[in-house]
Amino acid sequence: MKIRTATVIGDGAWGTAMGLVLLWKGVRVRIWGAFPEYVEEVSRIRENRRFLPGVPLPGELAYETDLAGAAEGADLLVSAVPTQHLRSVLSALKGRVGATPVVSLSKGIEQKTLLRPDEIIHGVLGRRTPVVVMSGPSHAEEVARRLPTSVVAAARNREICRTVQEVFSGESFRVYTSDDVVGVGLGGALKNVVAVAAGISDGLGFGDNTKAALITRGIKEISRLGKCLGGRAGTFAGLSGIGDLIVTCTSRHGRNRALGEMIGHGRTLEEALGTTRKVAEGVWTSRAVVSLAKKKDVEMPISLEVFRILFRKKDVRSAVVSLMTRKLKPE
Amino acid sequence: MKIRTATVIGDGAWGTAMGLVLLWKGVRVRIWGAFPEYVEEVSRIRENRRFLPGVPLPGELAYETDLAGAAEGADLLVSAVPTQHLRSVLSALKGRVGATPVVSLSKGIEQKTLLRPDEIIHGVLGRRTPVVVMSGPSHAEEVARRLPTSVVAAARNREICRTVQEVFSGESFRVYTSDDVVGVGLGGALKNVVAVAAGISDGLGFGDNTKAALITRGIKEISRLGKCLGGRAGTFAGLSGIGDLIVTCTSRHGRNRALGEMIGHGRTLEEALGTTRKVAEGVWTSRAVVSLAKKKDVEMPISLEVFRILFRKKDVRSAVVSLMTRKLKPE
């Protein structure tokens, strides 16, 4: 199977960067965006000023405003739509996609249904559509600037997974394959709760020791729940698990970490949410995680303290003391 | 077994911080240092200006210059001596320690013998002396400032391990137990090679994506070799493995990362080594790792490229291309 043309659904930072990666490999790329005026502007000035400023966009990158038309005839679809909008955006393609593979880049869990993005895609487009979940430590700006980046692509169909691996891989972007669709998807969602905890730690003026311990113990509890939900331990120890968690917890730019930092400075959740239009997924994921952990009888001490701070007005310093003075145990 | 008195061997940053942690728990602590004049100064001005500046040292912290005398009658010995000096320092205690447990804080491998610190301690003090290896993401300055820190303590004897866990644990310092003495020790040594790679990445102007991928793939190869040498996978996924690796690769202060950064800027190894009196263990460890990996037939691509850059004059950019364009594979 040879990929000659691809359509990227979503003109945000990540969709644009993935479009560039495919373009560098000689694929003909079309990018669809939801807002015609903005798409027209990006296409004309050849820069995505709002989401990926400073990156020149080559003339070969075609821009489209009609989704069904843009997707028609493509060898590959790349879905780069925020999880909470995924269902409504894809509905325009219902019954039109067939066996064309979809690479899913969305991270998160749908709030109303608690479904993963790959499950939403199957639900809307049908079971026949092969879905490849791609995830890992990958700021879009760095990918677009050709800084070395490694990710993992997971699919049940091994051949399609390898095709995706090959078409994306190059000197600055390396793709590993996996068959753990569930684990790769869960890592990208559950990490956001730990990122809020990392931000709280920053807000309290804690240091590298605390951050590294939160990341290490955080992936441990993510892995514990993730295994109960069908993911594999090795996946959580990989690029889409610990790798992505490291970037999300240490980068200055993440919105979940930033929200946690405001909480650590003493702001309430309402105040912190009021300062930004961006969605901090970790806030809502913490709710889902706590109820899942309860249902599956899995210990998630860090996520639980984040939930208590956000929704039960627990004082941040007592949360820290709770975590540090839990019953002493083996690692 | 109750620990009432402890002697810390080594008056560097880490020995001093661990002395404070024990003091906070009500233990009577003596610290021994190798240089009488400096020990006298620290004891008088109640500040370790060279190694832990800005941290006031309480009057209860006793300072000693005679090692055998300082160790006599202690319930616990804490060894905080750099690995390459460990053998000669401990020789003063030969035949004098018996069954008193020793907490080993040294990280690294003895260059001449390729032995771990716990093996050196057993070799000098005898097999009867119980050794507990303590390691994890723990900058001494942050521990001394009571910022939350978690580490792992490993010993073959479970009871002694728990005693050490309890005597060190408090509101800002949390100890997990383990019986994987080999894995905990190896993590602290092998990480330094990956830290050099992380520094090279910084020197080349790479970003968070590259760093996170190096850490994730780095612990994977450390774990691969570590398992062949007798460590357990779970240990490398824990505080003394990935946890310590995260701190070492992301902190601005680490000497291995800093040396790598100079190499990334185009300096030669000789130039980089010439700028500092501090030892960058990762340089020498890379040699040991490459020969061990060959002997055990284990793939260590990151460590191998570090070795080639340092000792075979391989160009850093071609090393990056080598890593990114290796045969595509599953995660």
XYZ file of C-alpha atoms in Angstrom:
662
model
C 0.000 0.000 0.000
C 1.475 3.318 -1.070
C 0.383 6.674 0.357
C 0.462 9.348 -2.354
C -2.135 11.768 -1.024
C -3.286 12.636 2.477
C -5.927 14.919 3.919
C -5.375 16.459 7.321
C -8.601 17.222 9.182
C -7.884 20.211 11.388
C -5.684 23.264 10.781
C -4.370 23.700 14.316
C -0.697 23.470 15.255
C -0.531 19.699 15.329
C -2.456 19.114 12.082
C -0.264 21.655 10.294
C 2.964 20.115 11.608
C 1.885 16.621 10.551
C 0.956 18.011 7.134
C 4.508 19.349 6.815
C 6.038 16.018 7.870
C 4.084 14.239 5.115
C 4.934 16.957 2.570
C 8.672 16.486 3.303
C 8.201 12.823 2.421
C 6.721 13.684 -0.992
C 3.056 13.134 -0.130
C 0.480 15.493 -1.648
C -1.230 17.091 1.346
C -4.528 18.899 1.744
C -5.466 20.543 5.047
C -9.067 21.169 6.009
C -10.034 23.829 8.543
C -13.416 24.553 10.123
C -13.396 28.329 9.659
C -13.363 29.360 5.973
C -12.127 32.917 6.556
C -9.186 31.733 8.614
C -8.374 28.946 6.138
C -8.398 31.491 3.303
C -6.052 33.776 5.275
C -3.571 30.979 6.092
C -3.628 29.789 2.505
C -2.982 33.318 1.207
C -0.253 34.493 3.609
C 1.299 31.007 3.918
C 1.562 31.193 7.684
C -0.713 29.820 10.408
C -0.338 32.907 12.610
C -2.744 31.858 15.335
C -1.571 28.290 15.936
C 1.900 27.897 14.441
C 3.366 31.372 14.041
C 6.728 31.835 12.349
C 6.649 28.640 10.306
C 6.567 29.256 6.530
C 4.029 27.021 4.768
C 5.104 25.863 1.263
C 2.794 26.552 -1.667
C 2.261 22.807 -2.190
C 0.260 22.624 1.036
C -3.327 22.849 -0.268
C -6.059 24.325 1.934
C -9.712 23.253 1.808
C -12.938 24.331 3.445
C -15.242 21.526 2.316
C -14.453 18.445 4.388
C -16.180 15.805 2.255
C -14.527 17.175 -0.889
C -11.110 17.397 0.803
C -11.285 13.803 2.006
C -12.437 12.352 -1.290
C -9.855 10.192 -3.022
C -7.217 10.600 -0.286
C -5.059 7.543 0.459
C -4.849 8.579 4.112
C -6.854 10.726 6.499
C -5.170 12.418 9.431
C -7.531 13.485 12.188
C -6.209 16.427 14.213
C -9.443 17.582 15.815
C -9.781 18.329 19.566
C -11.417 15.323 21.235
C -14.564 17.157 22.375
C -15.281 18.315 18.766
C -14.246 15.089 17.041
C -17.692 13.501 16.832
C -19.415 16.498 15.272
C -16.609 17.222 12.776
C -16.390 13.625 11.552
C -20.155 13.337 11.079
C -19.693 15.100 7.705
C -17.729 12.033 6.554
C -20.221 9.407 7.697
C -20.593 6.706 5.041
C -17.904 8.284 2.811
C -14.632 6.905 4.147
C -14.836 3.134 3.769
C -11.472 1.407 4.157
C -9.278 4.522 3.981
C -7.037 4.488 7.079
C -7.408 7.297 9.600
C -4.450 8.429 11.697
C -5.866 9.756 14.968
C -3.880 12.501 16.707
C -6.490 13.609 19.263
C -5.637 13.135 22.914
C -8.238 12.887 25.644
C -11.512 11.227 26.553
C -14.927 12.386 25.374
C -16.544 13.923 28.443
C -20.099 12.680 27.989
C -19.282 9.136 26.915
C -15.805 8.523 28.420
C -14.803 7.140 24.995
C -11.302 7.389 23.509
C -10.823 9.198 20.154
C -10.270 5.917 18.256
C -13.579 4.618 19.624
C -15.345 7.815 18.536
C -13.887 7.469 15.016
C -15.037 3.861 14.744
C -18.432 4.865 16.095
C -18.950 7.578 13.477
C -17.182 6.114 10.429
C -17.833 2.425 11.061
C -15.760 -0.576 12.139
C -14.394 -1.069 8.607
C -12.309 2.110 8.769
C -8.819 1.243 10.064
C -7.636 3.622 12.794
C -3.985 4.235 13.695
C -3.432 6.110 16.962
C -0.286 8.257 16.921
C 1.056 9.802 20.125
C 4.259 10.733 21.934
C 6.298 13.680 23.202
C 5.738 16.080 20.318
C 5.306 19.832 20.563
C 4.072 20.850 17.102
C 6.409 23.865 16.855
C 9.447 21.647 17.379
C 8.287 19.128 14.781
C 7.687 21.949 12.303
C 11.216 23.245 12.983
C 12.551 19.749 12.204
C 13.857 19.136 15.729
C 14.265 15.373 16.297
C 11.001 13.837 17.521
C 9.951 10.229 18.141
C 6.382 8.960 18.478
C 4.510 5.679 18.513
C 1.774 4.587 16.079
C -0.610 1.876 17.248
C -3.110 -0.152 15.240
C -4.657 -3.577 15.346
C -3.784 -4.084 11.665
C -0.023 -4.518 11.490
C 0.349 -3.822 7.796
C -1.467 -0.499 7.950
C 0.534 0.410 11.039
C 3.796 -0.180 9.149
C 2.567 1.836 6.189
C 1.882 4.775 8.500
C 5.268 4.312 10.180
C 7.058 4.458 6.855
C 5.204 7.375 5.353
C 5.780 9.617 8.393
C 9.368 8.606 9.282
C 12.309 10.735 8.161
C 15.516 12.331 9.458
C 13.759 14.450 12.082
C 10.615 12.386 12.770
C 10.791 8.751 13.832
C 7.807 6.466 14.295
C 7.750 3.234 16.311
C 4.887 0.775 15.843
C 2.701 -0.877 18.469
C -0.488 -2.927 18.538
C -1.626 -1.472 21.864
C -4.293 0.954 20.648
C -5.883 1.185 24.099
C -2.648 1.868 25.993
C -1.397 4.518 23.555
C -4.749 6.315 23.703
C -5.064 6.187 27.490
C -1.548 7.542 28.081
C -2.444 10.720 26.192
C -5.561 11.264 28.299
C -4.522 10.246 31.813
C -1.259 12.235 31.736
C -3.170 15.512 31.992
C -4.174 14.905 35.602
C -0.555 14.329 36.619
C 0.365 17.482 34.653
C -2.014 19.476 36.885
C -0.210 17.984 39.909
C 3.156 18.972 38.406
C 1.853 22.527 37.956
C 0.654 22.656 41.565
C 4.151 21.567 42.614
C 5.627 24.441 40.565
C 3.131 26.877 42.067
C 4.192 25.831 45.561
C 7.844 26.505 44.663
C 8.899 22.871 44.781
C 11.834 21.658 42.714
C 13.188 19.047 40.347
C 13.067 16.268 42.956
C 9.332 16.675 43.494
C 8.626 16.922 39.768
C 10.606 13.794 38.925
C 8.921 11.846 41.724
C 5.464 13.005 40.552
C 6.245 11.890 36.994
C 7.637 8.526 38.136
C 4.884 7.738 40.623
C 2.355 9.286 38.220
C 3.128 6.910 35.352
C 2.967 4.095 37.892
C -0.647 4.886 38.802
C -1.568 5.628 35.146
C -0.157 2.238 34.259
C -2.052 0.570 37.107
C -5.416 1.914 35.889
C -4.484 1.607 32.218
C -3.770 -2.105 32.565
C -7.216 -2.634 34.122
C -8.731 -0.868 31.111
C -6.887 -3.066 28.594
C -3.548 -1.277 27.979
C -0.098 -2.868 28.364
C 2.565 -1.958 30.950
C 5.264 -1.619 28.273
C 3.224 1.032 26.475
C 3.022 3.239 29.566
C 6.814 2.911 29.901
C 7.195 4.132 26.314
C 6.941 7.301 24.221
C 3.156 7.710 24.491
C 3.278 7.039 28.250
C 6.219 8.294 30.276
C 7.667 10.154 27.245
C 4.620 12.328 26.718
C 4.163 12.730 30.485
C 7.702 14.119 30.823
C 7.081 16.780 28.167
C 3.662 17.691 29.555
C 4.938 18.062 33.125
C 8.176 19.924 32.369
C 7.247 22.216 29.491
C 6.384 25.795 30.400
C 3.634 25.941 27.766
C 1.192 23.153 28.702
C -2.229 24.406 29.739
C -2.763 21.655 32.335
C 0.537 22.399 34.035
C -0.221 26.142 33.855
C -3.639 25.697 35.452
C -2.063 23.609 38.231
C 0.499 26.357 38.825
C -2.287 28.910 39.390
C -3.938 26.538 41.854
C -0.583 26.095 43.582
C -0.385 29.902 43.887
C -3.644 29.812 45.822
C -6.234 30.562 43.114
C -9.522 28.651 43.111
C -10.499 26.421 40.200
C -13.085 28.989 39.048
C -10.470 31.775 39.053
C -7.943 29.607 37.206
C -10.462 28.527 34.562
C -11.578 32.138 34.136
C -8.151 33.317 32.978
C -8.064 31.297 29.763
C -10.285 30.203 26.912
C -8.151 27.112 26.425
C -9.448 23.846 27.790
C -7.408 22.174 30.531
C -8.566 18.607 29.883
C -6.927 17.362 33.094
C -9.566 19.065 35.221
C -12.373 16.982 33.751
C -10.246 13.886 33.292
C -9.473 13.886 37.041
C -13.188 13.337 37.669
C -13.361 10.440 35.232
C -10.147 8.919 36.596
C -11.312 8.990 40.196
C -14.590 7.257 39.364
C -12.851 4.688 37.144
C -10.236 4.034 39.836
C -12.977 3.479 42.382
C -14.880 1.147 40.072
C -11.765 -0.879 39.254
C -10.461 -0.698 42.853
C -7.109 0.770 41.798
C -5.016 3.124 43.962
C -4.424 6.495 42.235
C -3.110 8.702 45.061
C -1.843 11.593 42.901
C -4.966 11.827 40.717
C -7.161 11.568 43.810
C -5.398 14.479 45.528
C -5.720 16.566 42.329
C -9.451 15.815 42.259
C -9.811 16.730 45.955
C -7.967 20.007 45.441
C -9.996 20.939 42.348
C -13.465 19.769 43.367
C -13.393 19.323 47.157
C -11.525 22.515 48.084
C -8.749 20.519 49.767
C -5.861 22.733 50.795
C -2.851 22.141 48.508
C -0.342 21.880 51.331
C -2.365 19.262 53.190
C -2.619 17.346 49.901
C 1.179 17.316 49.702
C 1.459 16.117 53.286
C -1.153 13.413 52.545
C 0.938 12.165 49.625
C 4.243 12.255 51.482
C 2.998 10.603 54.654
C 0.946 7.778 53.183
C 1.690 4.368 54.645
C 5.313 3.514 53.880
C 5.566 0.811 51.238
C 7.709 -1.035 48.710
C 8.261 0.701 45.340
C 16.041 -2.309 65.701
C 16.078 1.337 66.661
C 18.469 3.874 65.104
C 19.524 6.436 67.704
C 22.880 7.495 66.329
C 24.263 7.692 62.810
C 27.597 8.608 61.303
C 27.704 10.133 57.853
C 30.932 9.409 55.989
C 31.499 12.355 53.662
C 30.804 16.070 54.170
C 29.734 16.896 50.606
C 26.297 18.194 49.637
C 24.579 14.835 49.735
C 26.110 13.605 52.989
C 25.196 16.886 54.673
C 21.604 16.786 53.383
C 21.145 13.199 54.568
C 22.592 14.181 57.938
C 19.924 16.891 58.200
C 17.137 14.463 57.254
C 18.198 12.130 60.074
C 18.571 15.028 62.503
C 14.971 16.130 61.761
C 13.896 12.639 62.789
C 15.625 12.923 66.159
C 18.722 10.861 65.356
C 22.048 11.990 66.814
C 24.243 12.623 63.772
C 27.996 12.879 63.332
C 29.504 13.879 59.978
C 33.031 12.921 59.027
C 34.993 14.847 56.408
C 38.351 14.031 54.824
C 39.915 17.495 55.150
C 40.347 18.576 58.804
C 40.699 22.280 58.079
C 37.512 22.369 56.057
C 35.638 20.261 58.625
C 36.749 22.648 61.351
C 35.544 25.639 59.301
C 32.110 24.104 58.564
C 31.701 23.121 62.200
C 32.591 26.626 63.358
C 30.593 28.773 60.914
C 27.720 26.241 60.727
C 27.520 26.407 56.936
C 29.004 24.109 54.279
C 29.901 26.985 51.958
C 31.649 24.944 49.324
C 29.098 22.165 48.827
C 25.779 23.305 50.299
C 25.912 27.084 50.589
C 23.054 28.967 52.209
C 21.821 26.103 54.370
C 22.199 26.758 58.130
C 23.580 23.735 59.977
C 22.143 23.232 63.496
C 24.558 23.011 66.413
C 23.483 19.412 67.094
C 25.208 18.288 63.895
C 28.571 17.042 65.199
C 31.643 17.165 62.951
C 34.516 14.682 63.137
C 37.889 14.260 61.478
C 38.817 10.802 62.728
C 36.797 8.254 60.764
C 37.279 5.229 62.991
C 36.368 7.258 66.053
C 33.362 8.816 64.346
C 32.007 5.439 63.258
C 32.479 3.774 66.628
C 29.250 2.928 68.408
C 27.009 4.298 65.646
C 23.767 2.381 65.010
C 23.965 3.290 61.321
C 26.672 4.331 58.889
C 25.820 6.482 55.879
C 28.395 6.377 53.099
C 28.387 9.522 50.962
C 31.797 9.185 49.355
C 32.386 9.604 45.577
C 32.610 6.132 44.023
C 36.224 6.454 42.861
C 37.370 7.314 46.419
C 35.115 4.873 48.247
C 37.600 2.004 48.543
C 40.409 4.068 49.994
C 38.177 5.971 52.442
C 36.509 2.829 53.782
C 39.802 1.025 54.294
C 40.137 2.938 57.581
C 37.091 0.999 58.828
C 38.250 -2.444 57.801
C 37.501 -4.981 60.548
C 35.751 -2.329 62.702
C 32.182 -2.275 61.416
C 30.803 -5.776 61.902
C 27.023 -5.980 61.548
C 26.316 -2.241 61.622
C 24.228 -1.445 58.518
C 25.721 0.878 55.905
C 23.470 3.080 53.745
C 25.282 3.581 50.447
C 24.614 6.851 48.608
C 27.441 6.682 46.029
C 26.423 6.493 42.373
C 28.657 5.090 39.673
C 30.944 2.209 38.860
C 34.552 1.864 40.017
C 36.632 2.498 36.902
C 39.332 -0.107 37.423
C 37.143 -2.955 38.607
C 33.697 -2.109 37.122
C 32.243 -2.834 40.567
C 29.175 -1.104 42.010
C 29.519 0.839 45.320
C 27.681 -1.847 47.323
C 30.134 -4.442 46.013
C 33.066 -2.251 47.008
C 31.631 -1.831 50.521
C 31.186 -5.580 50.922
C 34.675 -6.130 49.545
C 36.298 -3.788 52.074
C 34.101 -4.276 55.158
C 33.147 -7.903 54.673
C 30.008 -9.812 53.693
C 28.595 -9.585 57.213
C 28.018 -5.834 56.948
C 24.468 -5.220 55.657
C 24.358 -2.661 52.842
C 21.290 -0.605 51.897
C 21.544 1.222 48.564
C 19.579 4.491 48.505
C 18.973 6.326 45.235
C 16.441 8.445 43.371
C 15.808 11.946 42.003
C 17.337 13.976 44.805
C 19.283 17.217 44.448
C 20.862 17.724 47.864
C 19.998 21.444 47.995
C 16.314 20.684 47.536
C 16.330 17.986 50.219
C 18.077 20.383 52.611
C 15.390 23.019 51.863
C 12.734 20.410 52.756
C 11.249 20.280 49.242
C 9.311 17.003 48.794
C 11.630 14.223 47.656
C 11.092 10.484 47.158
C 13.793 7.834 46.878
C 14.133 4.076 46.974
C 16.181 2.030 49.460
C 17.209 -1.462 48.407
C 18.644 -4.271 50.479
C 18.641 -8.033 50.515
C 17.653 -8.020 54.185
C 14.057 -6.827 54.324
C 14.026 -5.925 58.005
C 17.069 -3.682 57.774
C 15.606 -2.118 54.638
C 12.408 -1.208 56.508
C 14.401 0.186 59.422
C 16.235 2.491 57.014
C 12.938 3.425 55.327
C 11.407 4.425 58.657
C 14.314 6.334 60.065
C 14.709 8.511 56.950
C 11.008 9.073 56.071
C 9.251 12.274 57.082
C 6.981 14.998 55.727
C 9.430 16.100 53.040
C 11.424 12.896 52.446
C 9.724 9.634 51.507
C 11.499 6.299 51.136
C 10.193 3.280 49.238
C 11.764 -0.131 49.807
C 13.043 -2.625 47.244
C 15.087 -5.811 47.268
C 16.712 -5.083 43.892
C 20.144 -3.943 45.055
C 21.657 -4.508 41.616
C 18.994 -2.596 39.664
C 18.979 0.405 42.004
C 22.775 0.639 41.811
C 22.977 0.265 38.043
C 20.344 2.937 37.383
C 22.473 5.519 39.162
C 25.540 4.639 37.074
C 24.139 4.042 33.593
C 22.002 7.206 33.587
C 25.105 9.380 33.259
C 25.746 8.287 29.672
C 22.208 9.232 28.647
C 22.694 12.547 30.493
C 25.673 13.292 28.223
C 23.393 12.595 25.232
C 20.749 14.941 26.664
C 23.403 17.636 27.009
C 24.535 17.139 23.416
C 20.890 17.580 22.369
C 20.755 20.857 24.304
C 24.022 21.999 22.742
C 22.606 21.375 19.277
C 19.569 23.533 20.123
C 17.108 20.652 20.113
C 13.939 20.846 22.187
C 11.642 19.116 24.646
C 10.582 16.445 22.138
C 14.145 15.259 21.612
C 14.902 15.311 25.334
C 11.801 13.312 26.256
C 12.515 10.747 23.539
C 16.140 10.405 24.703
C 14.999 9.834 28.290
C 12.326 7.313 27.253
C 14.486 5.378 24.804
C 17.445 5.823 27.189
C 15.768 4.060 30.108
C 14.738 1.352 27.664
C 18.342 0.545 26.765
C 19.506 0.956 30.392
C 16.822 -1.514 31.390
C 17.834 -3.913 28.612
C 21.459 -4.047 29.803
C 20.488 -3.817 33.480
C 18.309 -6.902 33.242
C 21.210 -8.863 31.732
C 23.333 -7.783 34.686
C 20.768 -8.938 37.256
C 18.473 -5.904 37.795
C 14.683 -5.943 37.440
C 12.616 -4.080 34.805
C 10.319 -2.561 37.438
C 13.289 -0.949 39.176
C 14.371 0.881 36.009
C 10.782 2.145 35.655
C 10.987 3.522 39.203
C 12.540 6.366 41.185
C 16.163 5.159 40.944
C 15.745 4.495 37.189
C 13.574 6.794 35.107
C 13.050 9.167 38.064
C 16.725 9.891 38.550
C 17.284 9.942 34.774
C 14.649 12.680 34.361
C 16.335 14.923 36.935
C 19.805 14.287 35.558
C 18.782 15.038 31.968
C 16.610 18.096 32.627
C 18.444 19.894 35.434
C 20.728 22.761 34.423
C 23.267 21.821 37.078
C 24.339 18.251 36.270
C 27.963 17.926 35.218
C 27.297 15.122 32.722
C 24.594 17.111 30.945
C 26.817 20.209 31.013
C 29.736 18.318 29.459
C 27.433 17.002 26.741
C 26.237 20.536 26.035
C 29.825 21.672 25.398
C 30.336 18.742 23.041
C 27.084 19.700 21.288
C 28.497 23.210 20.853
C 31.406 21.698 18.959
C 34.076 21.398 21.675
C 36.265 18.321 21.765
C 36.249 15.978 24.762
C 39.670 17.270 25.849
C 38.455 20.879 25.717
C 35.277 20.025 27.612
C 37.143 18.095 30.310
C 39.663 20.919 30.620
C 37.041 23.460 31.730
C 36.158 21.779 35.011
C 37.734 19.934 37.896
C 34.514 18.046 38.476
C 34.310 14.481 37.258
C 31.741 13.720 34.548
C 31.306 10.032 35.304
C 29.284 9.461 32.119
C 32.395 9.843 29.956
C 34.060 6.823 31.511
C 30.854 4.918 32.058
C 30.128 5.128 28.307
C 33.270 3.049 27.727
C 32.246 0.412 30.259
C 28.683 0.334 28.916
C 29.750 -0.205 25.333
C 32.013 -3.103 26.237
C 29.378 -4.658 28.516
C 26.698 -4.264 25.830
C 28.939 -5.999 23.328
C 29.733 -8.820 25.733
C 26.050 -9.333 26.576
C 24.925 -8.748 22.979
C 22.497 -5.980 23.942
C 21.558 -3.029 21.697
C 22.439 0.315 23.309
C 22.135 2.784 20.423
C 22.199 6.018 22.469
C 25.136 4.996 24.671
C 26.992 3.751 21.611
C 26.622 7.067 19.778
C 27.790 8.936 22.908
C 30.865 6.709 23.027
C 31.556 7.262 19.311
C 31.243 11.032 19.704
C 33.494 11.128 22.775
C 36.161 8.591 21.819
C 35.896 8.078 18.053
C 35.505 11.718 16.988
C 32.157 11.019 15.356
C 30.422 14.193 14.233
C 27.468 14.988 16.524
C 25.034 15.707 13.693
C 25.778 12.423 11.948
C 25.254 10.682 15.282
C 21.777 12.244 15.453
C 21.004 11.144 11.903
C 22.261 7.629 12.764
C 19.857 7.461 15.698
C 16.863 8.855 13.799
C 17.298 6.719 10.703
C 17.992 3.344 12.288
C 15.902 0.514 10.944
C 12.242 1.268 11.695
C 10.909 -0.979 14.432
C 8.224 -1.679 16.998
C 8.439 0.225 20.278
